[in-house]
CSV table of C-alpha atoms in Angstrom, one decimal:
chain,number,residue,atom,x,y,z
A,43,MET,CA,-23.8,40.5,-18.2
A,44,THR,CA,-26.6,41.1,-15.9
A,45,ASN,CA,-26.1,39.2,-14.0
A,46,ARG,CA,-21.3,39.9,-13.9
A,47,ILE,CA,-22.7,43.0,-13.0
A,48,ALA,CA,-25.1,42.0,-9.8
A,49,VAL,CA,-22.0,40.2,-9.1
A,50,ILE,CA,-19.2,43.3,-9.6
A,51,VAL,CA,-22.3,45.0,-7.3
A,52,LEU,CA,-22.1,42.3,-4.4
A,53,LEU,CA,-18.3,42.1,-4.4
A,54,LEU,CA,-17.8,45.8,-3.8
A,55,GLY,CA,-20.4,45.6,-0.8
A,56,LEU,CA,-18.3,43.1,0.4
A,57,GLY,CA,-15.1,44.8,-0.8
A,58,GLY,CA,-16.7,48.0,1.4
A,59,VAL,CA,-17.1,45.7,4.8
A,60,PHE,CA,-13.7,44.3,4.7
A,61,ALA,CA,-11.8,47.6,4.0
A,62,ASN,CA,-13.6,48.7,7.3
A,63,LEU,CA,-12.6,45.6,9.1
A,64,LEU,CA,-8.9,46.6,8.2
A,65,MET,CA,-9.1,50.1,9.1
A,66,GLY,CA,-10.8,49.7,12.5
A,67,TYR,CA,-8.0,46.5,13.4
A,68,VAL,CA,-6.3,47.9,16.2
A,69,PRO,CA,-3.2,44.9,16.8
A,70,ASP,CA,-3.5,43.9,20.5
A,71,ALA,CA,-0.6,45.0,23.1
A,72,ASP,CA,-1.6,42.0,25.3
A,73,LEU,CA,-2.8,38.3,24.1
A,74,ASN,CA,-6.2,38.0,26.0
A,75,ARG,CA,-7.4,35.5,27.9
A,76,SER,CA,-8.1,32.2,26.8
A,77,GLY,CA,-4.3,33.0,24.9
A,78,ALA,CA,-2.6,34.1,28.3
A,79,TYR,CA,-4.0,30.8,29.5
A,80,TYR,CA,-2.2,28.4,27.3
A,81,ALA,CA,0.9,30.8,26.8
A,82,GLN,CA,1.6,30.5,31.4
A,83,HIS,CA,-0.6,26.6,30.9
A,84,THR,CA,0.4,24.3,28.4
A,85,ALA,CA,3.8,23.7,29.6
A,86,ALA,CA,2.6,22.4,33.4
A,87,GLU,CA,-0.9,21.1,32.9
A,88,THR,CA,0.6,19.3,30.0
A,89,GLY,CA,3.9,18.9,29.4
A,90,SER,CA,4.2,20.2,25.8
A,91,ALA,CA,6.8,22.7,24.1
A,92,ASN,CA,4.4,23.0,21.5
A,93,VAL,CA,0.9,24.6,22.9
A,94,VAL,CA,-0.3,24.2,19.6
A,95,THR,CA,-0.3,20.7,19.8
A,96,ALA,CA,-1.2,21.3,23.4
A,97,ILE,CA,-4.4,22.7,22.4
A,98,ILE,CA,-5.8,21.3,18.7
A,99,VAL,CA,-4.9,17.3,21.1
A,100,THR,CA,-6.2,18.3,24.8
A,101,TYR,CA,-7.7,21.6,25.6
A,102,ARG,CA,-9.8,21.7,22.7
A,103,GLY,CA,-9.6,17.2,22.0
A,104,LEU,CA,-13.4,17.2,21.5
A,105,ASP,CA,-12.9,19.8,18.8
A,106,THR,CA,-9.8,17.4,16.9
A,107,LEU,CA,-12.3,14.0,17.2
A,108,GLY,CA,-15.3,15.3,15.6
A,109,GLU,CA,-13.2,16.9,12.9
A,110,VAL,CA,-11.0,14.2,12.0
A,111,THR,CA,-15.1,12.6,11.8
A,112,VAL,CA,-16.2,14.9,9.3
A,113,LEU,CA,-13.0,14.1,7.7
A,114,PHE,CA,-14.7,10.1,7.9
A,115,LEU,CA,-17.3,11.4,6.5
A,116,THR,CA,-16.0,13.3,3.9
A,117,ALA,CA,-13.6,9.5,2.8
A,118,ALA,CA,-16.8,7.5,3.1
A,119,ILE,CA,-19.2,9.8,0.5
A,120,LEU,CA,-16.3,10.4,-1.8
A,121,GLY,CA,-16.7,6.6,-1.7
A,122,LEU,CA,-19.9,6.0,-2.2
A,123,ALA,CA,-20.5,9.4,-5.0
A,124,LEU,CA,-18.0,7.6,-7.1
A,125,ALA,CA,-18.8,3.4,-6.6
A,126,LEU,CA,-21.9,4.7,-8.1
A,127,GLU,CA,-20.8,4.2,-11.9
A,128,SER,CA,-20.3,0.8,-13.2
A,129,ARG,CA,-16.8,-0.1,-13.7
A,130,PRO,CA,-16.2,-1.3,-16.7
A,131,GLN,CA,-13.3,-3.8,-17.2
A,132,ALA,CA,-10.9,-0.8,-17.8
A,133,ALA,CA,-7.8,-1.6,-21.0
A,134,PRO,CA,-4.3,-2.2,-19.5
A,135,ARG,CA,-1.6,-0.9,-19.3
A,136,PRO,CA,1.3,-0.5,-19.7
A,137,PRO,CA,3.6,-0.6,-16.9
A,138,SER,CA,6.0,2.2,-16.1
A,139,GLY,CA,9.2,2.0,-16.6
A,140,GLU,CA,12.1,0.4,-14.9
A,141,LEU,CA,12.7,3.6,-13.0
A,142,LEU,CA,9.6,5.4,-11.7
A,143,THR,CA,9.9,1.9,-9.7
A,144,THR,CA,12.5,1.3,-8.7
A,145,GLY,CA,13.0,4.4,-7.6
A,146,SER,CA,9.6,4.9,-5.6
A,147,ARG,CA,10.6,1.4,-3.8
A,148,LEU,CA,13.3,3.3,-2.5
A,149,LEU,CA,11.7,6.6,-1.2
A,150,ALA,CA,7.7,5.1,-0.1
A,151,PRO,CA,9.7,3.7,3.1
A,152,LEU,CA,11.3,7.7,3.1
A,153,ILE,CA,8.0,9.3,2.9
A,154,VAL,CA,6.8,7.1,6.0
A,155,LEU,CA,9.5,7.3,7.5
A,156,PHE,CA,8.9,11.1,7.7
A,157,GLY,CA,5.8,10.9,8.5
A,158,VAL,CA,6.0,8.7,11.4
A,159,TYR,CA,8.8,11.6,12.8
A,160,VAL,CA,6.8,14.5,12.5
A,161,PHE,CA,4.4,13.2,13.9
A,162,LEU,CA,5.9,11.5,17.1
A,163,ASN,CA,7.7,14.6,17.4
A,164,GLY,CA,4.5,16.7,17.7
A,165,HIS,CA,4.8,18.2,21.0
A,166,LEU,CA,8.1,19.8,20.1
A,167,THR,CA,8.3,20.9,17.4
A,168,PRO,CA,6.6,22.7,14.3
A,169,GLY,CA,4.3,19.6,13.1
A,170,GLY,CA,1.9,16.5,14.0
A,171,GLY,CA,-1.2,14.6,13.4
A,172,PHE,CA,-2.3,15.7,10.1
A,173,GLN,CA,1.0,16.8,8.8
A,174,GLY,CA,2.6,13.3,9.5
A,175,GLY,CA,-0.6,11.9,7.8
A,176,ALA,CA,-1.0,14.3,4.5
A,177,ILE,CA,2.4,13.1,4.1
A,178,LEU,CA,1.6,9.5,4.6
A,179,ALA,CA,-1.2,10.0,2.4
A,180,SER,CA,1.4,11.3,-0.2
A,181,ALA,CA,3.3,8.4,0.5
A,182,THR,CA,0.2,5.7,-1.1
A,183,LEU,CA,0.1,8.5,-3.4
A,184,LEU,CA,3.2,7.8,-4.5
A,185,LEU,CA,3.1,3.9,-4.9
A,186,LEU,CA,-0.4,4.8,-6.7
A,187,LEU,CA,0.7,6.4,-9.8
A,188,THR,CA,4.2,3.4,-10.4
A,189,ASP,CA,1.7,0.6,-10.4
A,190,PRO,CA,-1.7,1.9,-11.4
A,191,LEU,CA,-2.3,-1.4,-11.9
A,192,LYS,CA,-2.4,-3.0,-9.5
A,193,LYS,CA,-5.4,-3.5,-6.3
A,194,PHE,CA,-4.3,-1.4,-3.7
A,195,GLY,CA,-5.5,-2.6,-0.2
A,196,HIS,CA,-8.4,-1.0,0.5
A,197,GLY,CA,-8.6,-3.6,3.3
A,198,LEU,CA,-5.6,-2.3,5.2
A,199,ILE,CA,-6.9,1.7,5.3
A,200,SER,CA,-10.6,1.2,6.4
A,201,ARG,CA,-9.0,-1.4,9.1
A,202,VAL,CA,-6.2,0.9,10.2
A,203,GLU,CA,-8.6,3.8,9.9
A,204,SER,CA,-11.3,2.1,11.8
A,205,GLY,CA,-8.6,0.6,14.0
A,206,SER,CA,-6.4,4.3,15.3
A,207,GLY,CA,-10.1,6.1,15.1
A,208,PHE,CA,-10.8,3.3,18.0
A,209,PHE,CA,-7.6,3.5,20.4
A,210,TYR,CA,-8.0,6.6,19.7
A,211,VAL,CA,-11.7,7.2,21.6
A,212,SER,CA,-10.2,4.6,24.2
A,213,ILE,CA,-7.7,6.8,24.7
A,214,GLY,CA,-10.5,9.9,25.9
A,215,VAL,CA,-12.4,7.9,27.8
A,216,LEU,CA,-9.2,6.7,29.7
A,217,GLY,CA,-8.1,9.7,30.5
A,218,MET,CA,-11.6,10.2,31.7
A,219,VAL,CA,-11.9,7.2,33.5
A,220,LEU,CA,-7.6,8.1,34.7
A,221,ALA,CA,-7.3,11.7,35.0
A,222,GLY,CA,-9.2,15.1,35.0
A,223,GLY,CA,-11.5,14.4,31.2
A,224,PHE,CA,-11.8,12.9,28.0
A,225,LEU,CA,-9.0,12.5,26.0
A,226,ASP,CA,-6.4,14.5,29.4
A,227,ASN,CA,-3.2,13.2,28.3
A,228,ARG,CA,-2.6,12.5,32.1
A,229,ILE,CA,-3.8,9.5,32.6
A,230,LEU,CA,0.7,9.2,31.7
A,231,PRO,CA,3.6,10.4,33.8
A,232,LEU,CA,4.6,13.4,32.0
A,233,GLY,CA,8.5,13.3,32.1
A,234,THR,CA,11.5,15.7,31.5
A,235,PHE,CA,10.0,19.0,29.6
A,236,GLY,CA,10.8,18.8,26.4
A,237,SER,CA,12.5,14.9,25.7
A,238,LEU,CA,10.7,13.3,23.2
A,239,LEU,CA,8.7,10.7,25.4
A,240,SER,CA,7.3,13.5,27.8
A,241,ALA,CA,4.0,15.3,27.3
A,242,GLY,CA,2.1,12.1,29.4
A,243,ALA,CA,-0.7,10.1,26.1
A,244,ILE,CA,0.0,13.5,23.7
A,245,PRO,CA,2.6,11.3,21.5
A,246,LEU,CA,0.3,8.3,20.7
A,247,ILE,CA,-3.0,10.2,20.6
A,248,TYR,CA,-0.9,12.6,18.2
A,249,SER,CA,0.3,9.1,16.7
A,250,LEU,CA,-3.1,7.9,16.3
A,251,ILE,CA,-4.5,11.1,14.2
A,252,GLY,CA,-1.4,10.7,11.8
A,253,LEU,CA,-3.0,6.8,10.7
A,254,LYS,CA,-6.8,7.6,11.1
A,255,VAL,CA,-6.5,11.5,8.7
A,256,GLY,CA,-3.5,9.2,6.8
A,257,ALA,CA,-5.5,6.7,5.9
A,258,GLU,CA,-8.8,8.8,5.0
A,259,PHE,CA,-6.2,10.3,2.6
A,260,SER,CA,-5.0,8.0,1.5
A,261,SER,CA,-8.8,6.4,0.9
A,262,MET,CA,-9.7,9.6,-1.0
A,263,LEU,CA,-7.1,9.5,-3.3
A,264,ALA,CA,-7.1,5.8,-3.3
A,265,ASN,CA,-11.4,5.9,-4.4
A,266,LEU,CA,-10.7,8.1,-7.0
A,267,ALA,CA,-7.9,6.3,-9.1
A,268,ASP,CA,-10.2,3.6,-9.1
A,269,THR,CA,-11.9,5.2,-11.3
A,270,GLU,CA,-12.0,4.3,-14.6
A,271,GLU,CA,-9.9,6.5,-17.6
A,272,ARG,CA,-11.6,9.0,-20.3
A,273,LYS,CA,-10.5,9.2,-23.3
B,200,MET,CA,14.8,42.5,11.4
B,201,SER,CA,11.6,43.4,11.4
B,202,SER,CA,12.2,45.6,8.3
B,203,LEU,CA,13.4,42.2,6.4
B,204,MET,CA,10.1,40.6,7.5
B,205,LEU,CA,8.5,43.1,6.1
B,206,ALA,CA,10.5,43.0,3.3
B,207,ILE,CA,9.9,39.6,2.1
B,208,ALA,CA,5.3,40.0,3.3
B,209,ALA,CA,4.8,42.5,0.7
B,210,PHE,CA,7.2,40.6,-1.9
B,211,THR,CA,5.1,37.4,-1.1
B,212,VAL,CA,1.8,38.7,-1.2
B,213,LEU,CA,2.4,40.6,-4.6
B,214,ALA,CA,3.3,37.4,-5.7
B,215,MET,CA,0.0,35.7,-3.6
B,216,LEU,CA,-1.6,38.5,-5.9
B,217,ALA,CA,-0.7,38.0,-9.3
B,218,ALA,CA,-0.5,33.7,-9.0
B,219,ALA,CA,-4.7,34.0,-7.4
B,220,LEU,CA,-5.7,36.6,-10.6
B,221,ILE,CA,-3.5,34.0,-13.9
B,222,ALA,CA,-5.1,31.4,-11.4
B,223,THR,CA,-9.3,33.2,-12.6
B,224,PHE,CA,-8.3,34.7,-14.8
B,225,SER,CA,-6.0,31.8,-17.6
B,226,LYS,CA,-7.2,30.0,-20.5
B,227,SER,CA,-5.6,27.0,-20.1
B,228,LEU,CA,-7.5,24.8,-17.2
B,229,SER,CA,-3.8,23.1,-15.6
B,230,ALA,CA,-2.5,26.5,-15.5
B,231,SER,CA,-4.8,27.5,-14.0
B,232,ILE,CA,-5.0,24.6,-10.9
B,233,LEU,CA,-1.0,24.9,-10.7
B,234,ALA,CA,-1.4,28.9,-9.7
B,235,ALA,CA,-3.7,27.8,-7.3
B,236,GLY,CA,-1.3,25.9,-6.5
B,237,LEU,CA,1.2,28.4,-5.9
B,238,VAL,CA,-0.6,31.1,-3.8
B,239,SER,CA,-0.6,27.8,-1.3
B,240,LEU,CA,2.2,27.3,-0.8
B,241,LEU,CA,3.0,31.2,-0.8
B,242,ALA,CA,0.1,31.3,1.1
B,243,SER,CA,2.2,28.5,3.5
B,244,VAL,CA,5.7,31.1,3.2
B,245,LEU,CA,3.5,33.8,5.4
B,246,PHE,CA,2.6,31.8,7.6
B,247,LEU,CA,6.3,31.5,8.2
B,248,VAL,CA,6.8,34.9,8.6
B,249,LEU,CA,3.3,35.7,10.4
B,250,ALA,CA,5.8,33.8,12.9
B,251,ALA,CA,2.5,30.3,12.3
B,252,PRO,CA,4.9,27.2,11.3
B,253,ASP,CA,2.7,24.8,12.8
B,254,VAL,CA,0.1,26.2,9.6
B,255,ALA,CA,2.7,26.9,7.7
B,256,MET,CA,3.7,22.9,7.0
B,257,THR,CA,0.4,22.3,6.9
B,258,GLU,CA,-0.6,24.4,3.9
B,259,ALA,CA,2.4,23.0,2.4
B,260,ALA,CA,1.3,19.1,2.1
B,261,ILE,CA,-2.1,19.4,1.5
B,262,GLY,CA,-3.1,23.1,0.7
B,263,SER,CA,-0.7,23.2,-2.4
B,264,GLY,CA,-0.3,19.3,-2.3
B,265,LEU,CA,-2.4,17.3,-2.0
B,266,THR,CA,-4.7,19.4,-3.2
B,267,THR,CA,-3.3,19.9,-6.7
B,268,PHE,CA,-2.7,16.5,-7.2
B,269,LEU,CA,-6.2,15.7,-6.5
B,270,PHE,CA,-7.0,18.3,-9.1
B,271,PHE,CA,-5.1,16.6,-11.8
B,272,PHE,CA,-6.6,12.9,-11.1
B,273,VAL,CA,-10.0,15.3,-11.9
B,274,LEU,CA,-8.6,16.6,-14.8
B,275,ALA,CA,-7.5,13.6,-16.7
B,276,ARG,CA,-10.4,12.0,-16.4
B,277,VAL,CA,-12.4,14.6,-17.5
B,278,ARG,CA,-10.2,15.8,-19.9
B,279,GLY,CA,-12.0,14.8,-23.8
B,280,GLY,CA,-15.4,16.3,-24.5
B,281,ASP,CA,-14.7,19.3,-22.9
B,282,ASN,CA,-13.0,21.8,-23.5
B,283,ASP,CA,-12.1,24.6,-20.6
C,155,MET,CA,1.7,46.4,9.7
C,156,ILE,CA,2.5,43.0,8.9
C,157,ALA,CA,-1.0,41.8,10.0
C,158,LYS,CA,-2.1,44.8,8.3
C,159,ILE,CA,-0.4,43.3,5.2
C,160,ALA,CA,-1.5,39.8,5.7
C,161,MET,CA,-5.3,40.4,6.3
C,162,ALA,CA,-5.8,42.5,3.1
C,163,SER,CA,-3.8,40.2,1.2
C,164,GLY,CA,-6.2,37.2,2.8
C,165,PHE,CA,-9.0,39.1,2.0
C,166,ALA,CA,-8.1,40.2,-1.4
C,167,LEU,CA,-7.6,36.4,-2.2
C,168,ILE,CA,-11.0,35.8,-1.0
C,169,LEU,CA,-12.8,38.9,-3.1
C,170,ILE,CA,-10.9,37.0,-6.4
C,171,GLY,CA,-11.8,34.3,-5.2
C,172,LEU,CA,-15.5,34.9,-5.2
C,173,TYR,CA,-15.5,36.9,-8.4
C,174,GLY,CA,-14.1,34.2,-10.2
C,175,ALA,CA,-16.7,30.7,-8.7
C,176,LEU,CA,-19.9,33.7,-9.3
C,177,THR,CA,-18.4,34.1,-13.3
C,178,HIS,CA,-17.7,31.3,-14.0
C,179,ARG,CA,-19.2,28.5,-16.0
C,180,ASN,CA,-17.1,25.3,-15.6
C,181,MET,CA,-17.5,23.5,-12.7
C,182,LEU,CA,-13.8,22.9,-12.0
C,183,ARG,CA,-12.9,26.4,-12.7
C,184,MET,CA,-15.1,27.2,-9.7
C,185,ILE,CA,-13.8,24.2,-7.3
C,186,VAL,CA,-10.1,26.3,-8.1
C,187,SER,CA,-11.6,29.7,-7.2
C,188,PHE,CA,-13.2,28.2,-4.0
C,189,THR,CA,-9.1,27.2,-3.1
C,190,ILE,CA,-8.5,30.7,-3.5
C,191,ALA,CA,-11.5,31.6,-1.4
C,192,SER,CA,-10.4,29.3,1.9
C,193,THR,CA,-6.9,30.4,1.5
C,194,GLY,CA,-7.2,33.8,1.9
C,195,VAL,CA,-9.9,33.2,5.1
C,196,ASN,CA,-7.1,31.4,6.4
C,197,VAL,CA,-3.9,34.0,5.6
C,198,ALA,CA,-7.0,36.7,7.3
C,199,LEU,CA,-7.6,34.7,10.5
C,200,VAL,CA,-4.7,33.5,11.6
C,201,ALA,CA,-2.4,37.6,10.4
C,202,VAL,CA,-5.7,38.5,13.7
C,203,GLY,CA,-3.1,36.6,15.7
C,204,TRP,CA,0.3,38.4,15.3
C,205,MET,CA,1.9,40.5,17.2
C,206,LEU,CA,4.4,42.6,17.0
C,207,GLY,CA,7.7,41.2,17.6
C,208,ARG,CA,6.6,37.4,19.6
C,209,THR,CA,8.1,34.1,17.9
C,210,ALA,CA,5.6,31.5,17.5
C,211,PRO,CA,3.8,29.7,20.4
C,212,ILE,CA,6.8,27.1,20.6
C,213,LEU,CA,8.4,26.7,24.5
C,214,ASP,CA,12.7,26.2,23.5
C,215,ALA,CA,15.3,27.5,24.5
C,216,ALA,CA,14.4,30.4,22.8
C,217,VAL,CA,10.9,31.3,24.6
C,218,PRO,CA,11.6,30.2,28.6
C,219,VAL,CA,8.7,29.2,30.2
C,220,THR,CA,8.3,31.8,32.1
C,221,GLU,CA,8.9,34.1,29.7
C,222,ALA,CA,6.2,32.8,27.6
C,223,LEU,CA,3.2,35.8,27.7
C,224,GLN,CA,5.4,37.6,27.1
C,225,ARG,CA,7.0,36.6,24.0
C,226,VAL,CA,4.2,34.2,22.0
C,227,ILE,CA,1.8,34.4,19.9
C,228,ASP,CA,-1.9,34.3,20.3
C,229,PRO,CA,-2.0,30.8,19.7
C,230,VAL,CA,-6.1,29.8,19.1
C,231,PRO,CA,-5.8,31.2,15.7
C,232,GLN,CA,-3.2,29.0,15.1
C,233,ALA,CA,-4.8,26.1,15.8
C,234,LEU,CA,-8.4,27.1,14.1
C,235,VAL,CA,-6.6,27.8,10.8
C,236,LEU,CA,-4.8,24.2,10.7
C,237,THR,CA,-7.8,22.4,12.0
C,238,ALA,CA,-9.4,24.6,8.7
C,239,ILE,CA,-7.0,23.6,6.8
C,240,VAL,CA,-7.4,20.3,6.8
C,241,ILE,CA,-10.9,20.5,6.1
C,242,GLY,CA,-10.9,22.0,3.2
C,243,LEU,CA,-9.2,19.2,1.5
C,244,GLY,CA,-12.4,17.1,2.2
C,245,VAL,CA,-14.4,20.0,0.6
C,246,THR,CA,-12.6,20.5,-2.3
C,247,ALA,CA,-12.8,16.7,-2.9
C,248,LEU,CA,-16.1,16.4,-2.0
C,249,MET,CA,-17.2,19.3,-5.0
C,250,LEU,CA,-14.4,17.0,-6.7
C,251,ALA,CA,-15.8,14.1,-6.4
C,252,TYR,CA,-19.5,15.4,-7.3
C,253,ALA,CA,-18.7,18.3,-10.1
C,254,TYR,CA,-16.6,13.8,-12.0
C,255,ARG,CA,-20.3,12.3,-11.6
C,256,LEU,CA,-22.0,14.9,-12.9
C,257,HIS,CA,-19.6,14.8,-16.0
C,258,ALA,CA,-19.9,11.1,-15.7
C,259,THR,CA,-24.0,11.4,-15.9
C,260,LYS,CA,-24.2,14.6,-18.7
C,261,GLY,CA,-20.9,14.1,-19.9
C,262,GLY,CA,-19.8,18.4,-19.2
C,263,LEU,CA,-17.9,20.6,-17.2
C,264,ASP,CA,-20.5,23.5,-17.8
C,265,ILE,CA,-23.1,24.5,-14.4
C,266,THR,CA,-25.0,26.1,-16.6
C,267,ASP,CA,-26.3,22.5,-18.4
C,268,HIS,CA,-28.0,21.4,-15.5
C,269,THR,CA,-30.9,23.1,-14.7
C,270,GLU,CA,-32.6,19.7,-13.0
C,271,LEU,CA,-33.2,21.6,-10.3
C,272,LYS,CA,-33.6,25.0,-11.8
C,273,TRP,CA,-37.4,26.8,-12.1
């Protein structure tokens, strides 16, 4: 009981801090300096119509590399933590129904296609590598749900993961050699503003990020699916 | 236009807080996981109202889709032996 | 006004989530509460970047490049939150994996049963 009272007192204090922040909040009338720079110069410097994409892929590309690395570490630690237990042969489960199998065969390619669409158009419309990667992972999820007995292709997932990571870093280094700096997108021509093949290397880099994120999420899901089902 | 946006935002916020309370205080663990997914989904609507379509898409795909699935996966693995 | 409402709801979600995480004893419930708190943080951060009468930072026919400075909202908080959501899923997956491992070794989800590191 004293525990709960302590928690409530703590949260009341935190709530007081939040209320103070909220009362003192005055919305800006103009963009601050970094926001104004991005709004003004994104179109000329990167050729990307989506300013958020330009920030993630080019201006703050190094942060995104770090983030993808953190995600990779998470997937690796998750695999390690789940692989520690001894895995007895799970009892065979009845195969999933005809409807589920046919439906997933029909839907999985379409979901993958949509994911690819989302990350290829990341510089023009909302969306990009992270969202597209999550959509790719949901295709994996569908396959895992329909056919739980099939050993999932860990080899393919890890090859996609490491391959896209390698090319991502290579493009970054290429940017250092051919253009202004690490992950600079101007190693390819900027093209016409607003068309699919524009914005230099941004569609390429975001596709690689999408593949990497999708592979990492898929490996997390596949690792969890491999754990035995408790009765 | 602005007042319509305001109404949508207020409604979404109320529903979101209700879902968060359900997620915290519900007796059943499945209901609480589903309510947490609903909080994420309503948050993505709120992001759309706040003119952040990129964030809305990410939240809908990751926050309410994959996270809810992960929870149910683990829940199915640990069922039996203890109830919430 | 919308920004204030959204920010207040973000703060409320943080408080609800923290309350749940600190009072529940079931580990899965604690993790659910943590995800609610992290959603709250994201909502509050995006609300900071919102400005009245402006639109999303995507330069298309509706927002010409020359008018971008007056027409779009701050893109930086959005980029931050985008990465925060993705990392949030990773953290949640990690917490769930450890909860599963603890359940497998001890056979319970009650956090007070795990006293090895208690002093």
